[in-house]
PDB file of C-alpha atoms in Angstrom:
ATOM      1  CA  MET I 280      69.776 107.572 102.707  1.00  0.00           C
ATOM      2  CA  THR I 281      70.185 106.503  99.087  1.00  0.00           C
ATOM      3  CA  ALA I 282      67.469 104.956  96.988  1.00  0.00           C
ATOM      4  CA  ALA I 283      67.522 101.172  97.034  1.00  0.00           C
ATOM      5  CA  PRO I 284      67.390  98.930  93.975  1.00  0.00           C
ATOM      6  CA  SER I 285      63.963  97.573  93.181  1.00  0.00           C
ATOM      7  CA  GLY I 286      63.075  94.726  95.522  1.00  0.00           C
ATOM      8  CA  ALA I 287      65.948  95.437  97.936  1.00  0.00           C
ATOM      9  CA  ALA I 288      65.943  96.911 101.401  1.00  0.00           C
ATOM     10  CA  THR I 289      66.824 100.571 101.818  1.00  0.00           C
ATOM     11  CA  GLN I 290      70.570 101.056 101.611  1.00  0.00           C
ATOM     12  CA  PRO I 291      72.768 103.256 103.747  1.00  0.00           C
ATOM     13  CA  ALA I 292      74.849 105.907 102.015  1.00  0.00           C
ATOM     14  CA  PHE I 293      77.960 103.737 102.461  1.00  0.00           C
ATOM     15  CA  VAL I 294      77.450 100.440 100.618  1.00  0.00           C
ATOM     16  CA  HIS I 295      80.003  97.914 101.849  1.00  0.00           C
ATOM     17  CA  GLU I 296      79.791  94.717  99.813  1.00  0.00           C
ATOM     18  CA  THR I 297      81.736  91.486  99.523  1.00  0.00           C
ATOM     19  CA  LEU I 298      82.588  89.538  96.380  1.00  0.00           C
ATOM     20  CA  PRO I 299      83.448  85.857  96.978  1.00  0.00           C
ATOM     21  CA  TYR I 300      85.326  84.539  93.932  1.00  0.00           C
ATOM     22  CA  ARG I 301      86.963  81.363  92.664  1.00  0.00           C
ATOM     23  CA  GLY I 302      89.919  81.832  90.368  1.00  0.00           C
ATOM     24  CA  ASP I 303      91.063  84.594  88.077  1.00  0.00           C
ATOM     25  CA  GLU I 304      88.057  84.495  85.771  1.00  0.00           C
ATOM     26  CA  GLU I 305      85.500  85.121  88.506  1.00  0.00           C
ATOM     27  CA  PHE I 306      87.728  87.758  90.097  1.00  0.00           C
ATOM     28  CA  LEU I 307      88.138  89.725  86.879  1.00  0.00           C
ATOM     29  CA  ALA I 308      84.506  89.384  85.866  1.00  0.00           C
ATOM     30  CA  GLY I 309      83.268  90.731  89.190  1.00  0.00           C
ATOM     31  CA  VAL I 310      85.795  93.503  89.694  1.00  0.00           C
ATOM     32  CA  VAL I 311      86.100  94.745  86.109  1.00  0.00           C
ATOM     33  CA  GLY I 312      82.327  94.940  85.755  1.00  0.00           C
ATOM     34  CA  PHE I 313      82.076  96.875  89.019  1.00  0.00           C
ATOM     35  CA  VAL I 314      84.851  99.279  87.980  1.00  0.00           C
ATOM     36  CA  ARG I 315      83.461  99.901  84.493  1.00  0.00           C
ATOM     37  CA  ASP I 316      80.015 100.605  85.911  1.00  0.00           C
ATOM     38  CA  GLY I 317      81.567 103.264  88.126  1.00  0.00           C
ATOM     39  CA  LEU I 318      83.527 104.798  85.260  1.00  0.00           C
ATOM     40  CA  ALA I 319      80.366 104.888  83.133  1.00  0.00           C
ATOM     41  CA  ARG I 320      78.701 106.866  85.931  1.00  0.00           C
ATOM     42  CA  ASP I 321      81.659 109.303  85.948  1.00  0.00           C
ATOM     43  CA  GLU I 322      82.663 108.251  89.458  1.00  0.00           C
ATOM     44  CA  THR I 323      86.137 108.308  90.952  1.00  0.00           C
ATOM     45  CA  VAL I 324      87.332 104.702  91.144  1.00  0.00           C
ATOM     46  CA  VAL I 325      90.174 103.626  93.450  1.00  0.00           C
ATOM     47  CA  ILE I 326      91.459 100.049  93.368  1.00  0.00           C
ATOM     48  CA  VAL I 327      93.529  98.767  96.314  1.00  0.00           C
ATOM     49  CA  GLU I 328      94.695  95.212  95.584  1.00  0.00           C
ATOM     50  CA  PRO I 329      97.761  93.038  96.232  1.00  0.00           C
ATOM     51  CA  THR I 330     100.488  93.278  93.604  1.00  0.00           C
ATOM     52  CA  PRO I 331      99.532  90.229  91.462  1.00  0.00           C
ATOM     53  CA  ARG I 332      95.890  91.286  91.272  1.00  0.00           C
ATOM     54  CA  LEU I 333      96.860  94.855  90.413  1.00  0.00           C
ATOM     55  CA  ALA I 334      98.792  93.616  87.386  1.00  0.00           C
ATOM     56  CA  GLN I 335      95.761  91.648  86.185  1.00  0.00           C
ATOM     57  CA  LEU I 336      93.424  94.582  86.607  1.00  0.00           C
ATOM     58  CA  ARG I 337      95.772  97.059  84.928  1.00  0.00           C
ATOM     59  CA  GLU I 338      95.874  94.790  81.894  1.00  0.00           C
ATOM     60  CA  ALA I 339      92.116  94.163  81.861  1.00  0.00           C
ATOM     61  CA  LEU I 340      91.297  97.870  82.233  1.00  0.00           C
ATOM     62  CA  ARG I 341      93.928  99.128  79.792  1.00  0.00           C
ATOM     63  CA  GLY I 342      92.306 101.697  77.576  1.00  0.00           C
ATOM     64  CA  ASP I 343      89.398 102.436  79.937  1.00  0.00           C
ATOM     65  CA  ALA I 344      89.032 106.180  80.361  1.00  0.00           C
ATOM     66  CA  GLY I 345      88.037 107.951  83.535  1.00  0.00           C
ATOM     67  CA  ASP I 346      89.184 108.870  87.019  1.00  0.00           C
ATOM     68  CA  LEU I 347      90.861 105.569  87.884  1.00  0.00           C
ATOM     69  CA  GLN I 348      93.627 105.017  90.459  1.00  0.00           C
ATOM     70  CA  PHE I 349      95.549 101.850  91.396  1.00  0.00           C
ATOM     71  CA  LEU I 350      97.120 101.367  94.846  1.00  0.00           C
ATOM     72  CA  ASP I 351      99.044  98.368  96.166  1.00  0.00           C
ATOM     73  CA  MET I 352      97.421  96.735  99.209  1.00  0.00           C
ATOM     74  CA  THR I 353     100.774  95.229 100.218  1.00  0.00           C
ATOM     75  CA  ASP I 354     102.006  98.812 100.631  1.00  0.00           C
ATOM     76  CA  VAL I 355      98.982 100.938 101.568  1.00  0.00           C
ATOM     77  CA  GLY I 356      97.463  98.225 103.746  1.00  0.00           C
ATOM     78  CA  ALA I 357     100.535  96.302 104.879  1.00  0.00           C
ATOM     79  CA  ASN I 358      99.212  96.954 108.377  1.00  0.00           C
ATOM     80  CA  PRO I 359      95.396  96.577 108.185  1.00  0.00           C
ATOM     81  CA  GLY I 360      95.097  99.444 110.662  1.00  0.00           C
ATOM     82  CA  ARG I 361      96.230 101.888 107.953  1.00  0.00           C
ATOM     83  CA  ILE I 362      93.511 101.085 105.418  1.00  0.00           C
ATOM     84  CA  ILE I 363      90.695 103.222 106.809  1.00  0.00           C
ATOM     85  CA  ALA I 364      92.981 106.254 106.636  1.00  0.00           C
ATOM     86  CA  ALA I 365      93.629 105.520 102.950  1.00  0.00           C
ATOM     87  CA  TRP I 366      89.897 105.280 102.202  1.00  0.00           C
ATOM     88  CA  SER I 367      89.210 108.416 104.254  1.00  0.00           C
ATOM     89  CA  ALA I 368      91.740 110.322 102.158  1.00  0.00           C
ATOM     90  CA  ALA I 369      90.295 108.983  98.887  1.00  0.00           C
ATOM     91  CA  LEU I 370      86.750 109.849  99.954  1.00  0.00           C
ATOM     92  CA  ASP I 371      87.806 113.344 100.999  1.00  0.00           C
ATOM     93  CA  ARG I 372      89.537 113.970  97.651  1.00  0.00           C
ATOM     94  CA  ALA I 373      86.538 112.746  95.669  1.00  0.00           C
ATOM     95  CA  THR I 374      84.042 114.718  97.762  1.00  0.00           C
ATOM     96  CA  ARG I 375      86.070 117.924  97.472  1.00  0.00           C
ATOM     97  CA  ALA I 376      86.090 117.453  93.685  1.00  0.00           C
ATOM     98  CA  GLY I 377      82.304 117.011  93.666  1.00  0.00           C
ATOM     99  CA  ARG I 378      82.537 113.352  92.657  1.00  0.00           C
ATOM    100  CA  VAL I 379      81.247 110.046  94.032  1.00  0.00           C
ATOM    101  CA  LEU I 380      83.838 107.485  95.163  1.00  0.00           C
ATOM    102  CA  ARG I 381      83.757 103.822  94.211  1.00  0.00           C
ATOM    103  CA  GLY I 382      86.402 101.550  95.714  1.00  0.00           C
ATOM    104  CA  VAL I 383      87.745  98.033  95.375  1.00  0.00           C
ATOM    105  CA  GLY I 384      89.787  96.717  98.291  1.00  0.00           C
ATOM    106  CA  GLU I 385      91.039  93.227  99.167  1.00  0.00           C
ATOM    107  CA  PRO I 386      92.532  93.434 102.665  1.00  0.00           C
ATOM    108  CA  ALA I 387      92.071  89.728 103.483  1.00  0.00           C
ATOM    109  CA  HIS I 388      94.203  88.207 100.744  1.00  0.00           C
ATOM    110  CA  PRO I 389      95.783  84.721 100.963  1.00  0.00           C
ATOM    111  CA  ALA I 390      99.302  86.023 101.655  1.00  0.00           C
ATOM    112  CA  ARG I 391      98.163  87.285 105.072  1.00  0.00           C
ATOM    113  CA  SER I 392      99.069  85.379 108.245  1.00  0.00           C
ATOM    114  CA  ALA I 393      96.339  84.063 110.538  1.00  0.00           C
ATOM    115  CA  THR I 394      96.973  86.932 112.975  1.00  0.00           C
ATOM    116  CA  GLU I 395      96.740  89.508 110.190  1.00  0.00           C
ATOM    117  CA  LEU I 396      93.468  87.991 108.993  1.00  0.00           C
ATOM    118  CA  VAL I 397      91.976  88.489 112.465  1.00  0.00           C
ATOM    119  CA  GLU I 398      92.878  92.164 112.209  1.00  0.00           C
ATOM    120  CA  CYS I 399      91.447  92.311 108.678  1.00  0.00           C
ATOM    121  CA  GLU I 400      88.127  91.056 110.042  1.00  0.00           C
ATOM    122  CA  LEU I 401      88.177  93.741 112.727  1.00  0.00           C
ATOM    123  CA  HIS I 402      89.033  96.292 110.038  1.00  0.00           C
ATOM    124  CA  GLU I 403      86.033  95.230 107.931  1.00  0.00           C
ATOM    125  CA  HIS I 404      83.721  95.723 110.927  1.00  0.00           C
ATOM    126  CA  LEU I 405      85.233  99.111 111.679  1.00  0.00           C
ATOM    127  CA  LEU I 406      84.747 100.287 108.093  1.00  0.00           C
ATOM    128  CA  ASN I 407      81.014 100.328 108.757  1.00  0.00           C
ATOM    129  CA  THR I 408      81.556 102.371 111.928  1.00  0.00           C
ATOM    130  CA  ALA I 409      83.902 104.765 110.125  1.00  0.00           C
ATOM    131  CA  PHE I 410      81.775 105.566 107.084  1.00  0.00           C
ATOM    132  CA  ASP I 411      78.128 104.977 107.971  1.00  0.00           C
ATOM    133  CA  GLY I 412      76.387 108.331 108.046  1.00  0.00           C
ATOM    134  CA  GLY I 413      78.939 110.000 105.766  1.00  0.00           C
ATOM    135  CA  PRO I 414      78.990 110.740 102.028  1.00  0.00           C
ATOM    136  CA  ALA I 415      77.533 108.113  99.711  1.00  0.00           C
ATOM    137  CA  TRP I 416      80.037 105.684  98.188  1.00  0.00           C
ATOM    138  CA  ARG I 417      80.507 101.984  97.414  1.00  0.00           C
ATOM    139  CA  LEU I 418      83.307  99.639  98.451  1.00  0.00           C
ATOM    140  CA  LEU I 419      83.661  96.151  96.977  1.00  0.00           C
ATOM    141  CA  CYS I 420      85.845  93.685  98.911  1.00  0.00           C
ATOM    142  CA  PRO I 421      86.820  90.532  96.974  1.00  0.00           C
ATOM    143  CA  TYR I 422      87.443  87.319  98.966  1.00  0.00           C
ATOM    144  CA  ASP I 423      89.388  84.424  97.450  1.00  0.00           C
ATOM    145  CA  VAL I 424      87.285  81.344  98.273  1.00  0.00           C
ATOM    146  CA  GLU I 425      90.038  78.980  97.124  1.00  0.00           C
ATOM    147  CA  GLY I 426      92.955  80.761  98.781  1.00  0.00           C
ATOM    148  CA  LEU I 427      91.414  81.585 102.171  1.00  0.00           C
ATOM    149  CA  ALA I 428      90.144  79.311 104.915  1.00  0.00           C
ATOM    150  CA  PRO I 429      86.368  78.683 104.731  1.00  0.00           C
ATOM    151  CA  SER I 430      85.946  80.340 108.134  1.00  0.00           C
ATOM    152  CA  VAL I 431      87.449  83.577 106.789  1.00  0.00           C
ATOM    153  CA  THR I 432      85.154  83.779 103.761  1.00  0.00           C
ATOM    154  CA  ALA I 433      82.143  82.800 105.872  1.00  0.00           C
ATOM    155  CA  ARG I 434      82.814  85.596 108.366  1.00  0.00           C
ATOM    156  CA  ALA I 435      83.075  88.076 105.494  1.00  0.00           C
ATOM    157  CA  LEU I 436      79.298  87.801 105.213  1.00  0.00           C
ATOM    158  CA  THR I 437      78.983  89.002 108.808  1.00  0.00           C
ATOM    159  CA  THR I 438      81.250  92.014 108.307  1.00  0.00           C
ATOM    160  CA  HIS I 439      79.626  93.151 105.045  1.00  0.00           C
ATOM    161  CA  PRO I 440      75.994  94.290 104.928  1.00  0.00           C
ATOM    162  CA  PHE I 441      75.898  93.585 101.175  1.00  0.00           C
ATOM    163  CA  ARG I 442      77.244  91.139  98.605  1.00  0.00           C
ATOM    164  CA  ALA I 443      77.754  91.704  94.900  1.00  0.00           C
ATOM    165  CA  GLY I 444      74.695  90.673  92.913  1.00  0.00           C
ATOM    166  CA  PRO I 445      74.786  88.983  89.511  1.00  0.00           C
ATOM    167  CA  ASP I 446      73.659  92.159  87.755  1.00  0.00           C
ATOM    168  CA  GLY I 447      76.085  94.408  89.596  1.00  0.00           C
ATOM    169  CA  ARG I 448      73.556  95.644  92.112  1.00  0.00           C
ATOM    170  CA  PRO I 449      74.339  95.075  95.810  1.00  0.00           C
ATOM    171  CA  LEU I 450      72.154  92.555  97.619  1.00  0.00           C
ATOM    172  CA  PRO I 451      71.823  92.178 101.418  1.00  0.00           C
ATOM    173  CA  THR I 452      73.942  89.321 102.764  1.00  0.00           C
ATOM    174  CA  GLY I 453      71.339  88.524 105.385  1.00  0.00           C
ATOM    175  CA  LYS I 454      74.159  87.580 107.745  1.00  0.00           C
ATOM    176  CA  HIS I 455      75.681  90.936 108.589  1.00  0.00           C
ATOM    177  CA  THR I 456      76.141  91.384 112.332  1.00  0.00           C
ATOM    178  CA  ALA I 457      76.179  94.973 113.512  1.00  0.00           C
ATOM    179  CA  ARG I 458      78.543  95.155 116.474  1.00  0.00           C
ATOM    180  CA  THR I 459      79.098  97.989 118.890  1.00  0.00           C
ATOM    181  CA  PRO I 460      82.570  99.514 119.289  1.00  0.00           C
ATOM    182  CA  ALA I 461      82.895  97.887 122.715  1.00  0.00           C
ATOM    183  CA  GLU I 462      82.134  94.455 121.278  1.00  0.00           C
ATOM    184  CA  LEU I 463      84.648  94.922 118.487  1.00  0.00           C
ATOM    185  CA  LEU I 464      87.582  95.437 120.813  1.00  0.00           C
ATOM    186  CA  CYS I 465      86.616  93.466 123.930  1.00  0.00           C
ATOM    187  CA  GLU I 466      88.148  90.087 123.072  1.00  0.00           C
ATOM    188  CA  ALA I 467      91.481  89.636 124.807  1.00  0.00           C
ATOM    189  CA  LEU I 468      94.512  88.922 122.661  1.00  0.00           C
ATOM    190  CA  PRO I 469      95.928  85.390 122.797  1.00  0.00           C
ATOM    191  CA  PRO I 470      98.888  84.975 125.164  1.00  0.00           C
ATOM    192  CA  PRO I 471     102.400  84.881 123.677  1.00  0.00           C
ATOM    193  CA  SER I 472     103.176  81.551 122.057  1.00  0.00           C
ATOM    194  CA  ALA I 473     106.901  82.011 122.650  1.00  0.00           C
ATOM    195  CA  GLU I 474     108.940  81.289 125.747  1.00  0.00           C
ATOM    196  CA  GLY I 475     111.235  83.796 127.390  1.00  0.00           C
ATOM    197  CA  VAL I 476     108.858  86.769 127.471  1.00  0.00           C
ATOM    198  CA  LEU I 477     110.564  89.826 128.987  1.00  0.00           C
ATOM    199  CA  ARG I 478     108.241  91.771 131.279  1.00  0.00           C
ATOM    200  CA  GLY I 479     108.424  94.965 133.287  1.00  0.00           C
ATOM    201  CA  GLU I 480     106.440  97.822 134.776  1.00  0.00           C
ATOM    202  CA  PHE I 481     106.865 101.550 134.227  1.00  0.00           C
ATOM    203  CA  GLY I 482     105.595 104.799 135.653  1.00  0.00           C
ATOM    204  CA  ALA I 483     105.537 108.479 134.820  1.00  0.00           C
ATOM    205  CA  GLY I 484     109.292 108.961 134.978  1.00  0.00           C
ATOM    206  CA  ASP I 485     110.234 105.806 133.108  1.00  0.00           C
ATOM    207  CA  VAL I 486     109.341 106.606 129.495  1.00  0.00           C
ATOM    208  CA  PRO I 487     112.966 107.292 128.441  1.00  0.00           C
ATOM    209  CA  ALA I 488     114.021 103.999 130.047  1.00  0.00           C
ATOM    210  CA  VAL I 489     111.236 102.144 128.222  1.00  0.00           C
ATOM    211  CA  ARG I 490     112.408 103.652 124.967  1.00  0.00           C
ATOM    212  CA  ARG I 491     116.010 102.575 125.568  1.00  0.00           C
ATOM    213  CA  THR I 492     114.920  99.073 126.592  1.00  0.00           C
ATOM    214  CA  VAL I 493     112.834  98.554 123.473  1.00  0.00           C
ATOM    215  CA  ALA I 494     115.603  99.959 121.266  1.00  0.00           C
ATOM    216  CA  GLN I 495     118.097  97.514 122.743  1.00  0.00           C
ATOM    217  CA  TYR I 496     115.662  94.633 122.349  1.00  0.00           C
ATOM    218  CA  ALA I 497     114.910  95.578 118.720  1.00  0.00           C
ATOM    219  CA  ARG I 498     118.603  95.556 117.856  1.00  0.00           C
ATOM    220  CA  SER I 499     119.081  92.217 119.627  1.00  0.00           C
ATOM    221  CA  CYS I 500     116.375  90.758 117.347  1.00  0.00           C
ATOM    222  CA  GLY I 501     118.413  91.708 114.272  1.00  0.00           C
ATOM    223  CA  LEU I 502     116.221  94.566 113.039  1.00  0.00           C
ATOM    224  CA  SER I 503     117.869  97.119 110.783  1.00  0.00           C
ATOM    225  CA  ASP I 504     118.664 100.509 112.271  1.00  0.00           C
ATOM    226  CA  ASP I 505     115.655 102.125 110.566  1.00  0.00           C
ATOM    227  CA  ARG I 506     113.185  99.458 111.664  1.00  0.00           C
ATOM    228  CA  ALA I 507     114.609  99.359 115.182  1.00  0.00           C
ATOM    229  CA  ALA I 508     114.222 103.142 115.372  1.00  0.00           C
ATOM    230  CA  GLY I 509     110.605 102.855 114.227  1.00  0.00           C
ATOM    231  CA  LEU I 510     109.797 100.279 116.909  1.00  0.00           C
ATOM    232  CA  GLU I 511     111.562 102.421 119.498  1.00  0.00           C
ATOM    233  CA  LEU I 512     109.533 105.503 118.569  1.00  0.00           C
ATOM    234  CA  ALA I 513     106.277 103.520 118.579  1.00  0.00           C
ATOM    235  CA  ALA I 514     107.103 102.194 122.046  1.00  0.00           C
ATOM    236  CA  SER I 515     107.793 105.726 123.291  1.00  0.00           C
ATOM    237  CA  GLU I 516     104.409 106.902 122.016  1.00  0.00           C
ATOM    238  CA  LEU I 517     102.560 104.013 123.657  1.00  0.00           C
ATOM    239  CA  ALA I 518     104.365 104.352 126.968  1.00  0.00           C
ATOM    240  CA  THR I 519     103.513 108.055 126.970  1.00  0.00           C
ATOM    241  CA  ASN I 520      99.859 107.220 126.252  1.00  0.00           C
ATOM    242  CA  SER I 521      99.803 104.810 129.203  1.00  0.00           C
ATOM    243  CA  VAL I 522     101.135 107.517 131.511  1.00  0.00           C
ATOM    244  CA  ARG I 523      98.751 110.197 130.217  1.00  0.00           C
ATOM    245  CA  HIS I 524      95.583 108.160 129.717  1.00  0.00           C
ATOM    246  CA  GLY I 525      96.107 104.819 131.461  1.00  0.00           C
ATOM    247  CA  GLY I 526      96.359 105.817 135.096  1.00  0.00           C
ATOM    248  CA  GLY I 527      99.965 106.983 135.111  1.00  0.00           C
ATOM    249  CA  ALA I 528     101.570 103.564 134.748  1.00  0.00           C
ATOM    250  CA  GLY I 529     101.646 100.446 132.615  1.00  0.00           C
ATOM    251  CA  THR I 530     103.295  97.149 131.899  1.00  0.00           C
ATOM    252  CA  LEU I 531     105.637  96.185 129.076  1.00  0.00           C
ATOM    253  CA  ALA I 532     106.194  92.757 127.516  1.00  0.00           C
ATOM    254  CA  MET I 533     108.602  91.810 124.702  1.00  0.00           C
ATOM    255  CA  TRP I 534     109.056  88.541 122.822  1.00  0.00           C
ATOM    256  CA  THR I 535     109.650  87.113 119.374  1.00  0.00           C
ATOM    257  CA  GLU I 536     107.159  85.213 117.261  1.00  0.00           C
ATOM    258  CA  PRO I 537     108.218  83.426 114.070  1.00  0.00           C
ATOM    259  CA  GLY I 538     109.339  86.274 111.820  1.00  0.00           C
ATOM    260  CA  ALA I 539     108.369  89.096 114.165  1.00  0.00           C
ATOM    261  CA  ALA I 540     109.596  91.171 117.102  1.00  0.00           C
ATOM    262  CA  VAL I 541     106.619  91.867 119.375  1.00  0.00           C
ATOM    263  CA  VAL I 542     106.178  94.545 122.025  1.00  0.00           C
ATOM    264  CA  GLU I 543     103.036  94.871 124.140  1.00  0.00           C
ATOM    265  CA  PHE I 544     101.802  97.682 126.396  1.00  0.00           C
ATOM    266  CA  SER I 545      98.971  97.307 128.903  1.00  0.00           C
ATOM    267  CA  ASP I 546      97.442  99.821 131.283  1.00  0.00           C
ATOM    268  CA  ALA I 547      94.262 100.543 133.229  1.00  0.00           C
ATOM    269  CA  GLY I 548      92.863 103.028 130.708  1.00  0.00           C
ATOM    270  CA  ARG I 549      89.662 102.482 128.741  1.00  0.00           C
ATOM    271  CA  LEU I 550      89.575 103.132 125.010  1.00  0.00           C
ATOM    272  CA  ILE I 551      86.557 105.229 124.027  1.00  0.00           C
ATOM    273  CA  ASP I 552      87.002 105.560 120.261  1.00  0.00           C
ATOM    274  CA  PRO I 553      87.553 102.239 118.416  1.00  0.00           C
ATOM    275  CA  LEU I 554      88.835 104.173 115.409  1.00  0.00           C
ATOM    276  CA  VAL I 555      91.599 105.969 117.281  1.00  0.00           C
ATOM    277  CA  GLY I 556      94.770 105.873 115.200  1.00  0.00           C
ATOM    278  CA  ARG I 557      92.972 104.550 112.128  1.00  0.00           C
ATOM    279  CA  ARG I 558      92.076 107.969 110.755  1.00  0.00           C
ATOM    280  CA  PRO I 559      94.463 110.910 110.389  1.00  0.00           C
ATOM    281  CA  PRO I 560      93.748 113.253 113.320  1.00  0.00           C
ATOM    282  CA  ALA I 561      92.305 116.575 112.282  1.00  0.00           C
ATOM    283  CA  THR I 562      94.660 119.505 112.688  1.00  0.00           C
ATOM    284  CA  GLU I 563      92.559 120.882 115.544  1.00  0.00           C
ATOM    285  CA  GLU I 564      92.494 117.563 117.433  1.00  0.00           C
ATOM    286  CA  TYR I 565      94.873 117.087 120.357  1.00  0.00           C
ATOM    287  CA  GLY I 566      94.535 113.346 120.920  1.00  0.00           C
ATOM    288  CA  GLY I 567      94.994 110.349 118.657  1.00  0.00           C
ATOM    289  CA  ARG I 568      98.220 111.420 116.978  1.00  0.00           C
ATOM    290  CA  GLY I 569     100.418 108.981 118.867  1.00  0.00           C
ATOM    291  CA  VAL I 570      98.385 105.891 117.979  1.00  0.00           C
ATOM    292  CA  TYR I 571      98.123 107.055 114.359  1.00  0.00           C
ATOM    293  CA  LEU I 572     101.915 107.322 114.236  1.00  0.00           C
ATOM    294  CA  VAL I 573     102.239 103.837 115.754  1.00  0.00           C
ATOM    295  CA  HIS I 574     100.086 102.429 112.934  1.00  0.00           C
ATOM    296  CA  GLN I 575     102.412 104.023 110.383  1.00  0.00           C
ATOM    297  CA  LEU I 576     105.566 102.726 112.074  1.00  0.00           C
ATOM    298  CA  CYS I 577     104.610  99.103 112.759  1.00  0.00           C
ATOM    299  CA  ASP I 578     103.757  96.148 110.518  1.00  0.00           C
ATOM    300  CA  LEU I 579     100.864  95.059 112.732  1.00  0.00           C
ATOM    301  CA  VAL I 580      99.017  96.870 115.525  1.00  0.00           C
ATOM    302  CA  GLN I 581      96.465  95.056 117.688  1.00  0.00           C
ATOM    303  CA  VAL I 582      94.350  97.075 120.116  1.00  0.00           C
ATOM    304  CA  ARG I 583      91.998  95.527 122.673  1.00  0.00           C
ATOM    305  CA  CYS I 584      90.055  97.007 125.580  1.00  0.00           C
ATOM    306  CA  THR I 585      88.618  94.758 128.306  1.00  0.00           C
ATOM    307  CA  THR I 586      87.349  95.334 131.823  1.00  0.00           C
ATOM    308  CA  GLN I 587      90.971  95.161 132.974  1.00  0.00           C
ATOM    309  CA  GLY I 588      92.096  98.003 130.713  1.00  0.00           C
ATOM    310  CA  THR I 589      93.690  98.525 127.306  1.00  0.00           C
ATOM    311  CA  THR I 590      96.353  96.429 125.583  1.00  0.00           C
ATOM    312  CA  VAL I 591      98.256  97.453 122.461  1.00  0.00           C
ATOM    313  CA  ARG I 592     100.448  94.812 120.813  1.00  0.00           C
ATOM    314  CA  ILE I 593     102.808  95.964 118.064  1.00  0.00           C
ATOM    315  CA  SER I 594     104.804  93.763 115.707  1.00  0.00           C
ATOM    316  CA  THR I 595     107.665  94.478 113.331  1.00  0.00           C
ATOM    317  CA  TRP I 596     108.616  91.802 110.820  1.00  0.00           C
ATOM    318  CA  LEU I 597     112.132  90.450 111.128  1.00  0.00           C
TER     319      LEU I 597
END
């Protein structure tokens, strides 16, 4: 455990804090102050922001010396399920160099769709599961009060144990809700909003057929050859997982949402690790590689586990 600021509750080693802001001035004041404090402490600072915010921060921090890295959230975190892997890699690099990591990340930015924002909220919860108990570091997550729905910014207080204080010290939100892994993934996904959903069942010998079916469907949606191939490979990995870990069989559904080709796999298996696929599997690990690959191949990956089994819904933008 790390020492807490005077008058505050004891902090965990991983300090996950939110920064609600209104407009550019509040954003820059909060983030630049946080970054400069880290640089003054000789910490490694990694900023992961959407493209417009990155440009503002590069300009504001021009001339600041130190171990400072900028990453584009619209690239690194295009699929929210990839972000924990990026932070895991940054933390590993800093720790190996004998340094403390300080991060800024804005996954829930206004350009996200409503479905993506749901996954961003799940991601914020899972950050606490992923990094609590590990090396000490701080992560500041800005939330645009003017650009996001009030419900999104309000729920940020439940996913973050801390909020940025006026003097730069983290303060408890008082609203953080610690949730178990089972609770995080138990809510069923909403049914398809589109008509004409294509459905089928598959068993142990049907994985090649599933792959061909998804490939044909991807091409019929107008996806480029590369993106169709990515969706095809992701489908093959998930069908294989259903056969190996989901009771030897599963169901497949395919449909289009506005701007997206969607493929969904369901089986009777039960997901044990809520972080599966969100962290790069260690070289000695056998499992988890397929779901990690799926996260890299798809624009959105939604995983849920209920009493009926596990559902994985993957989307590729058209």
